[in-house]
C-alpha cells in the first residue's frame, strides 16, 4: 500500500542577519547626497554685488583737483629778493619773466632774537629770518584784482604800474648795464661782504657804486673803473613813481635820484632783512620789479623781528617807501621761478631796480 503524501506549501525563506546586511540599502544615501543643493551656493556667491563697488569707487571726484591746479594763474606770480649766502656763486645770465597777483601776510608779535647776517646791496645789517608762507594760494590771488595798498605809513605798493613796453625797455637797459666791462669783469657781479661771504644776488650800480657800507664814484672792489652814469630818463621815471605813489605832484617834482642799484635774482637768491641807510639823504626809495614774482618782506623800523608784512611783487609792480617807513627793515626771502612773462624779454629770474637819493652832492 503506497503511502500518500499531501502536498505542503513552500514556506518563504527568511533572510538571516548576514543576508540583511548585504541588502542594497546603501543605494538610498547616494540619491540623497547627489541632490542639487551645492549648485545653489555658487549661484548665490556669483550674484552681481561686487561690480557695484567699482562703480562707486570710480565716481569722477578726483579729476576735479587737477582742473583747479591747472588754472592759468601761476604765470602771474613773480617773487621777491634775496639773502646773502656765504659760498661763492657763479654768474648767471640775466633773463626772467613777468607775473600778476599779490598776497599779503602780516607778521604777529615780535620774536625774540633773530640771526644777524651781512648786509645786502646798499643796505646795512642783514638778518636771516625764517620766511612766512603767504596765504591765500597764489592761484586765488591771481584771479583777484590787486588794488593800490599802503603797507605802512609812507610805504605804498602800486601793482602793474609799468606796462609791457616799459618793462621791455627796462629789461633791455639792464642787459646793457650788465654787460662785461672793458677790463673783462662781469657787469653784474656778486658783492663780497666784510665777513668774507658773497651775496647771492648780482648787482650793477649806476651813478654811485655801492660796497659795504659806503658809496664811491669808482668800482673800488672791482677793476677800479668809473661807475656807470645815472641816466636822466631813469630819474624822470623815479619822479613819476613818487608822484603817483603819494598822489602828490610836488613830491614827485622834488625827487632827484642819483643812484640806481640793479639786482638780479636767480631762483636761489635771497636778500636778508636790512635797512637802506648808507645814503645821507632820507628821500624815498623807489623799487621796480621785473621778471619772476618775489616775496617782499616789509618790516618795522626798530628791529628785524616781527611785525612785518609779506607782499608779492610781480613784474611791473612799483613799491615806494619813505617818510616814517624810510628806514624800515626789508628783504626778499624767496623768488618764485618760472612765474615771469617771457614777453618782457627776461626768460628767467628777477630784476629789481631801486632808485635812491645819495645826498652826497656832485662827488
C-alpha angles and dihedrals in degrees: 000000000000119000113237119223119200117221112256118208115245114257117227116253115245115214118238124232092262091052091050091056089056094054114118095256095130091072092080098060094055089054090054093043092054096053110130096255103117094055088065092064095059089050091056092045092052096053109134095255103118095055088066092063096059089049090058093042092054097055108138097253104114096056090067096075093055089053090055093043092055097054108133094250106104093074086064094062117098121174148218142267135278149264122227117259127206100222116084111253132209121243114263121205114251113254131126146143147233141261147176136226137056134223126195127208117177118204120234130219117341123277122225119252119347128199116271121220141171122290126265127232109310093358140096130222112016119197129200103228123170110259120241119229111244119236140233105046116272090240090065093043092056091055094053127076115256109224128197108278134198101208093183135346105301094006112106131177118202110186120213092006095150118059121222094264091053091048091052091050092052093047090053091048091050090050090055093047090049097054117119113276125243088260090059094253116133116257093222106051138168112250118233114224127219088252090061094252123127123228117242093222121077116227140194121184132213126200095000127026115231125212125158109313112350146039129245138173092239134054092256095173092048135033093329092239121143117279117255114268122259108242122230094226090059090054089052090052089052092052091051090049094054093045093052097040093053096029086232118122091188092057089050094049091051094052112107110175117187101170130067123181112195111199124188119203123195119195092278099044123109139174120216124222110284144146125247097228107130089096120088091216124071097208117138122285115232116208123192122189126209131177125357121031119256138191108243113199114205115189140173130289097245106060145341095263130089143330098075138138126226115214125184110227117202130193108289095025122137125210121183125183127181142120111047090000098048093106097037116138111249140166147153115255095181148002121213109228123223094016097112129096112247087210087080089066093248112111098186141003134022133282121204122189116193121189121202142171109239098197086210097116122220092330 
